[in-house]
Amino acid sequence: MPNMSLKKVAMPEQDPNVRNKNFEEVALGYTKEMAMEEAERCLHCKNKPCMQGCPVNVKIPEFIELVAKGDLLGAYAKIKETNALPAVCGRVCPQENQCEKYCVRGKKGESVGIGRLERFAADYFMENGHEEKPEIQKNGKKVAVIGGGPAGLTCAGDLAKMGYDVTIFEAFHKAGGVLGYGIPEFRLPKSIVQKEIDNLKNMGVKVETSMVIGKTFTIDELMKEEGYSAVFIGSGAGLPSFMHIPGENLNGVYSANEFLTRINLMKAYQFPSADTPVYVGKNVAVIGGGNVAMDAARSAKRLGAENVYIIYRRSEEEMPARLEEVHHAKEEGIIFKMLCNPTKIIGDENFWVKEIECIEMELGEPDASGRRRPSPKAGSEFTLDMETVIVAIGQSPNPLIKQTTPHLETQKWGGIITDEQTGATSIPGVFAGGDAVTGAATVILAMGAGKTAAKNIDEYIKNHQ
Ligand code: FAD
Ligand code: SF4
């Protein structure tokens, strides 16, 4: 008899007033008993609607059944059949818009906590299992992967399993992409990302860090001089957008990318034991309404800011951030200023941020994105005292690869143009996927693109021997 409770088994969490002062993980994870109780809520629907919502087709009811039976290593192995990074996905996938959105239990009550169960199985494996070193027959062919984010890591892992000699070229001093430099420790502990990278190395994948493709080597050089039969571009969308308002170049204004990279990758939150501090004032404004804005605001609060504002030009309903992130941010004391847009950042005599001027907005008819278009209310300008401003209004692909790769076709905004089915670009033997193609999206979509490209790189190389 299934567990017919309308609510998910609650996730244990750190108290909001404690966690907003530390960088430890907010959600503490299920115990075995909690996981088995939650797994009992699954009805094992014959047509598996939840699977339709999973971009990498995890066999959801099958792994949940194994959790319910207490076969936790079996559950992990089942997820791993199609998902290379379960401990990451269980934590950061927007399940509410994917698998859980289609779960029949969600029609009356809460859907099964699929993400929570995925995370539990992955964490159980990390504590109690070990990754077997697979027997791989090498085929003597080399593939270069540009970028060590989820797209590149997945593509590299799949190709290594097929016998390719794979090298990841990563611009930063550590692989992981946004998983390492963007998503904060309190949502995704970096030790988990490192374990996934170590697993790849264990399979023979080489990781060359501090290698900026377009500077150290061009793609042409990789293929013509370095002996790579194919290249996968998974270089993400790391170029921040700005508002282009007066005062944006004052001291105390950051892009969310810089702010988060300094905290996560450079470990600024461990200052003074780590050597890069990051300055936040008493009052911090974060501009934007997505996950990146939530991460920046919650990080600023943890670094000691008293008042942290999310300033967003539409209403809360239109905010693209995950509901869970918004909920956590509110619990931690972040102040939400909706229907409000910055017009000017005002500095003091030393060119440090002193105030931010904003204008109230109202929503009109829906625009091309289907969201109601915000427009300023004349005469409603107001100012707030502010010492730090963090701009989190979007990112696009860095133009370096395009600039150094003649014939690589891209969209006007910089996204690489690929064949949707294969990931092939306009250059034979060069494939691409993840945020470099779609613009800022999600971890699981980047992983799906890496997987598709790996399969098609294999076919391409076999057809061009
Ligand atoms: P990336 O993760 O960006 O990795 C690209 C890598 O390529 C980087 O390491 C970069 O240094 C490297 N690189 C770039 N140029 C070069 C070059 N020329 N040579 C060598 N290396 C290069 N998604 C979710 O699903 N859930 C979330 O909760 C979530 N939160 C997010 C929070 C933040 C702060 C951010 C920024 C994004 C978030 N996302 C989230 C989005 C998600 O992280 C991305 O969609 C995903 O990481 C894209 O993967 P990728 O591999 O395409 O690119
Ligand atoms: Fe279980 Fe929900 Fe999937 Fe049905 S839709 S199999 S209840 S997880």
mmCIF file of C-alpha atoms in Angstrom, residues 94-347:
data_model
loop_
_atom_site.group_PDB
_atom_site.id
_atom_site.type_symbol
_atom_site.label_atom_id
_atom_site.label_comp_id
_atom_site.label_asym_id
_atom_site.label_seq_id
_atom_site.Cartn_x
_atom_site.Cartn_y
_atom_site.Cartn_z
ATOM 1 C CA PRO A 94 14.671 22.749 -11.270
ATOM 2 C CA GLN A 95 12.633 19.576 -10.633
ATOM 3 C CA GLU A 96 9.454 21.611 -10.174
ATOM 4 C CA ASN A 97 9.575 22.414 -13.917
ATOM 5 C CA GLN A 98 10.800 18.978 -14.984
ATOM 6 C CA CYS A 99 10.085 15.495 -13.568
ATOM 7 C CA GLU A 100 8.084 16.662 -10.555
ATOM 8 C CA LYS A 101 5.878 18.867 -12.741
ATOM 9 C CA TYR A 102 4.524 15.720 -14.430
ATOM 10 C CA CYS A 103 4.233 13.537 -11.320
ATOM 11 C CA VAL A 104 0.596 12.435 -10.850
ATOM 12 C CA ARG A 105 0.857 12.867 -7.077
ATOM 13 C CA GLY A 106 1.204 16.590 -7.785
ATOM 14 C CA LYS A 107 -2.425 16.777 -9.023
ATOM 15 C CA LYS A 108 -3.713 16.465 -5.477
ATOM 16 C CA GLY A 109 -1.017 17.434 -3.021
ATOM 17 C CA GLU A 110 2.742 17.557 -3.541
ATOM 18 C CA SER A 111 4.561 15.549 -6.189
ATOM 19 C CA VAL A 112 6.958 12.814 -5.115
ATOM 20 C CA GLY A 113 10.253 14.404 -3.982
ATOM 21 C CA ILE A 114 12.170 12.955 -6.943
ATOM 22 C CA GLY A 115 15.097 15.382 -6.622
ATOM 23 C CA ARG A 116 15.432 14.743 -2.899
ATOM 24 C CA LEU A 117 15.491 10.986 -3.499
ATOM 25 C CA GLU A 118 18.064 11.361 -6.271
ATOM 26 C CA ARG A 119 20.278 13.400 -3.965
ATOM 27 C CA PHE A 120 19.834 10.849 -1.172
ATOM 28 C CA ALA A 121 20.828 7.883 -3.380
ATOM 29 C CA ALA A 122 23.875 9.783 -4.685
ATOM 30 C CA ASP A 123 25.019 10.852 -1.200
ATOM 31 C CA TYR A 124 24.512 7.306 0.114
ATOM 32 C CA PHE A 125 26.721 6.015 -2.680
ATOM 33 C CA MET A 126 29.421 8.604 -1.927
ATOM 34 C CA GLU A 127 29.546 7.431 1.682
ATOM 35 C CA ASN A 128 29.087 3.719 1.184
ATOM 36 C CA GLY A 129 29.962 2.751 -2.381
ATOM 37 C CA HIS A 130 32.908 3.147 -4.679
ATOM 38 C CA GLU A 131 33.210 3.837 -8.389
ATOM 39 C CA GLU A 132 34.591 0.786 -10.238
ATOM 40 C CA LYS A 133 37.446 1.607 -12.614
ATOM 41 C CA PRO A 134 35.889 0.554 -15.913
ATOM 42 C CA GLU A 135 37.751 -1.732 -18.350
ATOM 43 C CA ILE A 136 38.133 0.508 -21.385
ATOM 44 C CA GLN A 137 39.513 -0.603 -24.742
ATOM 45 C CA LYS A 138 41.360 2.491 -26.069
ATOM 46 C CA ASN A 139 40.815 3.277 -29.758
ATOM 47 C CA GLY A 140 43.840 5.560 -30.235
ATOM 48 C CA LYS A 141 41.797 8.646 -31.250
ATOM 49 C CA LYS A 142 42.046 12.000 -29.474
ATOM 50 C CA VAL A 143 39.164 14.393 -28.742
ATOM 51 C CA ALA A 144 39.536 17.875 -27.215
ATOM 52 C CA VAL A 145 36.798 19.251 -24.950
ATOM 53 C CA ILE A 146 36.777 23.011 -24.369
ATOM 54 C CA GLY A 147 35.384 23.886 -20.955
ATOM 55 C CA GLY A 148 35.055 21.787 -17.810
ATOM 56 C CA GLY A 149 31.409 22.616 -16.980
ATOM 57 C CA PRO A 150 28.538 20.110 -16.996
ATOM 58 C CA ALA A 151 28.393 20.001 -20.832
ATOM 59 C CA GLY A 152 32.132 19.350 -21.193
ATOM 60 C CA LEU A 153 32.336 16.920 -18.256
ATOM 61 C CA THR A 154 29.450 14.809 -19.592
ATOM 62 C CA CYS A 155 30.767 14.795 -23.149
ATOM 63 C CA ALA A 156 34.259 13.858 -21.905
ATOM 64 C CA GLY A 157 32.944 11.028 -19.694
ATOM 65 C CA ASP A 158 30.863 9.457 -22.469
ATOM 66 C CA LEU A 159 33.721 9.658 -24.988
ATOM 67 C CA ALA A 160 36.203 8.191 -22.499
ATOM 68 C CA LYS A 161 33.843 5.241 -21.945
ATOM 69 C CA MET A 162 33.851 4.689 -25.726
ATOM 70 C CA GLY A 163 37.663 4.422 -25.716
ATOM 71 C CA TYR A 164 38.697 7.932 -26.796
ATOM 72 C CA ASP A 165 41.716 9.713 -25.403
ATOM 73 C CA VAL A 166 39.958 12.848 -24.070
ATOM 74 C CA THR A 167 41.524 16.089 -22.842
ATOM 75 C CA ILE A 168 39.443 18.837 -21.220
ATOM 76 C CA PHE A 169 40.935 22.319 -21.702
ATOM 77 C CA GLU A 170 39.651 24.609 -18.938
ATOM 78 C CA ALA A 171 40.364 28.347 -18.731
ATOM 79 C CA PHE A 172 40.124 28.565 -14.920
ATOM 80 C CA HIS A 173 42.556 26.888 -12.524
ATOM 81 C CA LYS A 174 39.834 24.363 -11.605
ATOM 82 C CA ALA A 175 37.306 22.424 -13.683
ATOM 83 C CA GLY A 176 33.578 22.417 -12.854
ATOM 84 C CA GLY A 177 32.296 25.460 -14.757
ATOM 85 C CA VAL A 178 29.377 27.176 -13.038
ATOM 86 C CA LEU A 179 29.178 24.220 -10.632
ATOM 87 C CA GLY A 180 32.524 25.379 -9.271
ATOM 88 C CA TYR A 181 32.615 29.143 -9.728
ATOM 89 C CA GLY A 182 28.935 30.150 -9.787
ATOM 90 C CA ILE A 183 26.649 28.044 -7.588
ATOM 91 C CA PRO A 184 27.571 28.737 -3.949
ATOM 92 C CA GLU A 185 28.865 26.161 -1.480
ATOM 93 C CA PHE A 186 25.633 26.425 0.564
ATOM 94 C CA ARG A 187 23.652 24.988 -2.389
ATOM 95 C CA LEU A 188 26.277 22.701 -3.899
ATOM 96 C CA PRO A 189 29.326 21.726 -1.834
ATOM 97 C CA LYS A 190 32.435 21.864 -3.998
ATOM 98 C CA SER A 191 33.695 18.530 -2.617
ATOM 99 C CA ILE A 192 30.833 16.889 -4.559
ATOM 100 C CA VAL A 193 31.845 18.558 -7.817
ATOM 101 C CA GLN A 194 35.474 17.556 -7.205
ATOM 102 C CA LYS A 195 34.473 13.904 -6.647
ATOM 103 C CA GLU A 196 32.713 13.872 -10.029
ATOM 104 C CA ILE A 197 35.819 15.340 -11.694
ATOM 105 C CA ASP A 198 38.025 12.768 -9.932
ATOM 106 C CA ASN A 199 35.759 9.987 -11.275
ATOM 107 C CA LEU A 200 36.381 11.251 -14.805
ATOM 108 C CA LYS A 201 40.138 11.373 -14.206
ATOM 109 C CA ASN A 202 39.880 7.813 -12.897
ATOM 110 C CA MET A 203 38.420 6.869 -16.294
ATOM 111 C CA GLY A 204 41.485 8.360 -18.003
ATOM 112 C CA VAL A 205 40.137 11.845 -18.910
ATOM 113 C CA LYS A 206 42.956 14.430 -18.790
ATOM 114 C CA VAL A 207 42.110 17.863 -17.380
ATOM 115 C CA GLU A 208 44.395 20.720 -18.473
ATOM 116 C CA THR A 209 43.567 23.822 -16.420
ATOM 117 C CA SER A 210 44.541 27.474 -17.051
ATOM 118 C CA MET A 211 44.278 26.758 -20.796
ATOM 119 C CA VAL A 212 42.268 29.408 -22.624
ATOM 120 C CA ILE A 213 41.302 28.126 -26.049
ATOM 121 C CA GLY A 214 41.573 31.024 -28.440
ATOM 122 C CA LYS A 215 44.744 32.144 -26.618
ATOM 123 C CA THR A 216 46.822 29.065 -25.673
ATOM 124 C CA PHE A 217 45.661 27.121 -28.758
ATOM 125 C CA THR A 218 43.060 27.865 -31.372
ATOM 126 C CA ILE A 219 40.568 25.194 -32.436
ATOM 127 C CA ASP A 220 42.333 25.034 -35.789
ATOM 128 C CA GLU A 221 45.655 24.313 -34.046
ATOM 129 C CA LEU A 222 44.071 21.610 -31.877
ATOM 130 C CA MET A 223 42.824 19.797 -34.979
ATOM 131 C CA LYS A 224 45.674 20.431 -37.456
ATOM 132 C CA GLU A 225 48.749 20.517 -35.200
ATOM 133 C CA GLU A 226 47.830 18.747 -31.948
ATOM 134 C CA GLY A 227 46.257 15.658 -33.522
ATOM 135 C CA TYR A 228 42.691 15.915 -32.211
ATOM 136 C CA SER A 229 40.158 14.163 -34.481
ATOM 137 C CA ALA A 230 37.259 16.251 -33.129
ATOM 138 C CA VAL A 231 36.554 19.128 -30.745
ATOM 139 C CA PHE A 232 33.596 19.753 -28.425
ATOM 140 C CA ILE A 233 32.963 23.369 -27.406
ATOM 141 C CA GLY A 234 31.307 23.574 -23.974
ATOM 142 C CA SER A 235 32.588 27.022 -23.051
ATOM 143 C CA GLY A 236 29.347 28.225 -21.433
ATOM 144 C CA ALA A 237 27.964 31.750 -21.212
ATOM 145 C CA GLY A 238 30.287 33.565 -18.844
ATOM 146 C CA LEU A 239 30.199 37.093 -20.257
ATOM 147 C CA PRO A 240 28.088 39.266 -17.933
ATOM 148 C CA SER A 241 25.581 41.822 -19.230
ATOM 149 C CA PHE A 242 25.423 45.309 -17.722
ATOM 150 C CA MET A 243 22.611 47.866 -17.430
ATOM 151 C CA HIS A 244 24.472 50.750 -19.112
ATOM 152 C CA ILE A 245 23.292 53.312 -16.595
ATOM 153 C CA PRO A 246 25.356 56.178 -15.119
ATOM 154 C CA GLY A 247 27.626 55.108 -12.247
ATOM 155 C CA GLU A 248 28.030 51.473 -13.271
ATOM 156 C CA ASN A 249 31.832 51.848 -13.252
ATOM 157 C CA LEU A 250 32.012 53.052 -9.614
ATOM 158 C CA ASN A 251 33.935 51.146 -6.931
ATOM 159 C CA GLY A 252 31.573 48.723 -5.234
ATOM 160 C CA VAL A 253 29.748 47.661 -8.409
ATOM 161 C CA TYR A 254 30.261 44.021 -9.421
ATOM 162 C CA SER A 255 28.898 41.695 -12.035
ATOM 163 C CA ALA A 256 27.337 38.709 -10.253
ATOM 164 C CA ASN A 257 29.850 36.548 -12.122
ATOM 165 C CA GLU A 258 32.842 38.317 -10.617
ATOM 166 C CA PHE A 259 31.266 38.476 -7.161
ATOM 167 C CA LEU A 260 30.381 34.761 -7.105
ATOM 168 C CA THR A 261 33.669 33.645 -8.698
ATOM 169 C CA ARG A 262 35.646 35.478 -6.044
ATOM 170 C CA ILE A 263 33.557 33.905 -3.303
ATOM 171 C CA ASN A 264 33.327 30.346 -4.658
ATOM 172 C CA LEU A 265 36.407 29.682 -6.743
ATOM 173 C CA MET A 266 38.767 32.007 -4.865
ATOM 174 C CA LYS A 267 37.166 31.100 -1.483
ATOM 175 C CA ALA A 268 36.792 34.740 -0.390
ATOM 176 C CA TYR A 269 34.406 33.633 2.361
ATOM 177 C CA GLN A 270 37.348 31.917 4.090
ATOM 178 C CA PHE A 271 39.263 35.225 4.331
ATOM 179 C CA PRO A 272 41.725 35.758 6.041
ATOM 180 C CA SER A 273 42.814 32.076 5.737
ATOM 181 C CA ALA A 274 42.197 32.312 1.963
ATOM 182 C CA ASP A 275 43.928 35.295 0.427
ATOM 183 C CA THR A 276 41.238 37.066 -1.610
ATOM 184 C CA PRO A 277 38.732 39.155 0.347
ATOM 185 C CA VAL A 278 35.576 40.519 -1.265
ATOM 186 C CA TYR A 279 34.084 43.784 -0.088
ATOM 187 C CA VAL A 280 30.406 44.104 0.808
ATOM 188 C CA GLY A 281 28.961 47.168 2.493
ATOM 189 C CA LYS A 282 26.116 47.461 5.001
ATOM 190 C CA ASN A 283 23.581 47.845 2.179
ATOM 191 C CA VAL A 284 23.750 45.672 -0.941
ATOM 192 C CA ALA A 285 21.518 45.860 -4.021
ATOM 193 C CA VAL A 286 21.350 42.852 -6.338
ATOM 194 C CA ILE A 287 19.764 43.686 -9.684
ATOM 195 C CA GLY A 288 17.856 40.822 -11.355
ATOM 196 C CA GLY A 289 15.375 38.073 -10.511
ATOM 197 C CA GLY A 290 17.022 34.790 -11.561
ATOM 198 C CA ASN A 291 18.950 32.072 -9.725
ATOM 199 C CA VAL A 292 22.144 34.050 -10.161
ATOM 200 C CA ALA A 293 20.604 37.053 -8.383
ATOM 201 C CA MET A 294 19.378 34.834 -5.503
ATOM 202 C CA ASP A 295 22.824 33.245 -5.139
ATOM 203 C CA ALA A 296 24.538 36.649 -5.109
ATOM 204 C CA ALA A 297 22.075 38.107 -2.565
ATOM 205 C CA ARG A 298 22.286 35.120 -0.228
ATOM 206 C CA SER A 299 26.095 35.167 -0.468
ATOM 207 C CA ALA A 300 26.229 38.907 0.319
ATOM 208 C CA LYS A 301 24.082 38.327 3.417
ATOM 209 C CA ARG A 302 26.443 35.575 4.564
ATOM 210 C CA LEU A 303 29.403 37.934 4.134
ATOM 211 C CA GLY A 304 27.843 40.250 6.722
ATOM 212 C CA ALA A 305 25.698 42.774 4.805
ATOM 213 C CA GLU A 306 22.850 44.074 6.962
ATOM 214 C CA ASN A 307 20.311 44.928 4.264
ATOM 215 C CA VAL A 308 20.365 42.981 1.027
ATOM 216 C CA TYR A 309 17.827 44.008 -1.613
ATOM 217 C CA ILE A 310 16.734 42.085 -4.708
ATOM 218 C CA ILE A 311 15.706 44.785 -7.188
ATOM 219 C CA TYR A 312 13.631 43.392 -10.056
ATOM 220 C CA ARG A 313 11.726 45.320 -12.705
ATOM 221 C CA ARG A 314 8.780 42.911 -12.999
ATOM 222 C CA SER A 315 6.621 41.323 -10.276
ATOM 223 C CA GLU A 316 7.461 38.243 -8.220
ATOM 224 C CA GLU A 317 5.255 36.111 -10.473
ATOM 225 C CA GLU A 318 7.556 36.752 -13.436
ATOM 226 C CA MET A 319 10.785 36.073 -11.560
ATOM 227 C CA PRO A 320 12.750 33.311 -13.323
ATOM 228 C CA ALA A 321 14.469 32.050 -10.123
ATOM 229 C CA ARG A 322 13.510 28.664 -8.706
ATOM 230 C CA LEU A 323 10.684 28.925 -6.151
ATOM 231 C CA GLU A 324 12.831 27.128 -3.598
ATOM 232 C CA GLU A 325 15.593 29.722 -3.971
ATOM 233 C CA VAL A 326 13.145 32.611 -3.556
ATOM 234 C CA HIS A 327 11.658 30.938 -0.490
ATOM 235 C CA HIS A 328 15.102 30.344 1.044
ATOM 236 C CA ALA A 329 16.213 33.906 0.263
ATOM 237 C CA LYS A 330 13.132 35.354 1.988
ATOM 238 C CA GLU A 331 13.634 33.130 5.032
ATOM 239 C CA GLU A 332 17.210 34.400 5.262
ATOM 240 C CA GLY A 333 16.063 38.020 5.389
ATOM 241 C CA ILE A 334 16.637 39.200 1.795
ATOM 242 C CA ILE A 335 14.399 42.200 1.020
ATOM 243 C CA PHE A 336 12.456 41.935 -2.267
ATOM 244 C CA LYS A 337 11.834 45.218 -4.105
ATOM 245 C CA MET A 338 9.647 44.262 -7.032
ATOM 246 C CA LEU A 339 8.473 46.483 -9.937
ATOM 247 C CA CYS A 340 11.488 48.652 -9.483
ATOM 248 C CA ASN A 341 14.370 49.451 -11.865
ATOM 249 C CA PRO A 342 17.699 51.210 -11.210
ATOM 250 C CA THR A 343 18.240 54.406 -13.216
ATOM 251 C CA LYS A 344 21.507 55.712 -11.745
ATOM 252 C CA ILE A 345 24.239 54.698 -9.280
ATOM 253 C CA ILE A 346 25.520 57.688 -7.334
ATOM 254 C CA GLY A 347 29.091 57.827 -6.004
#
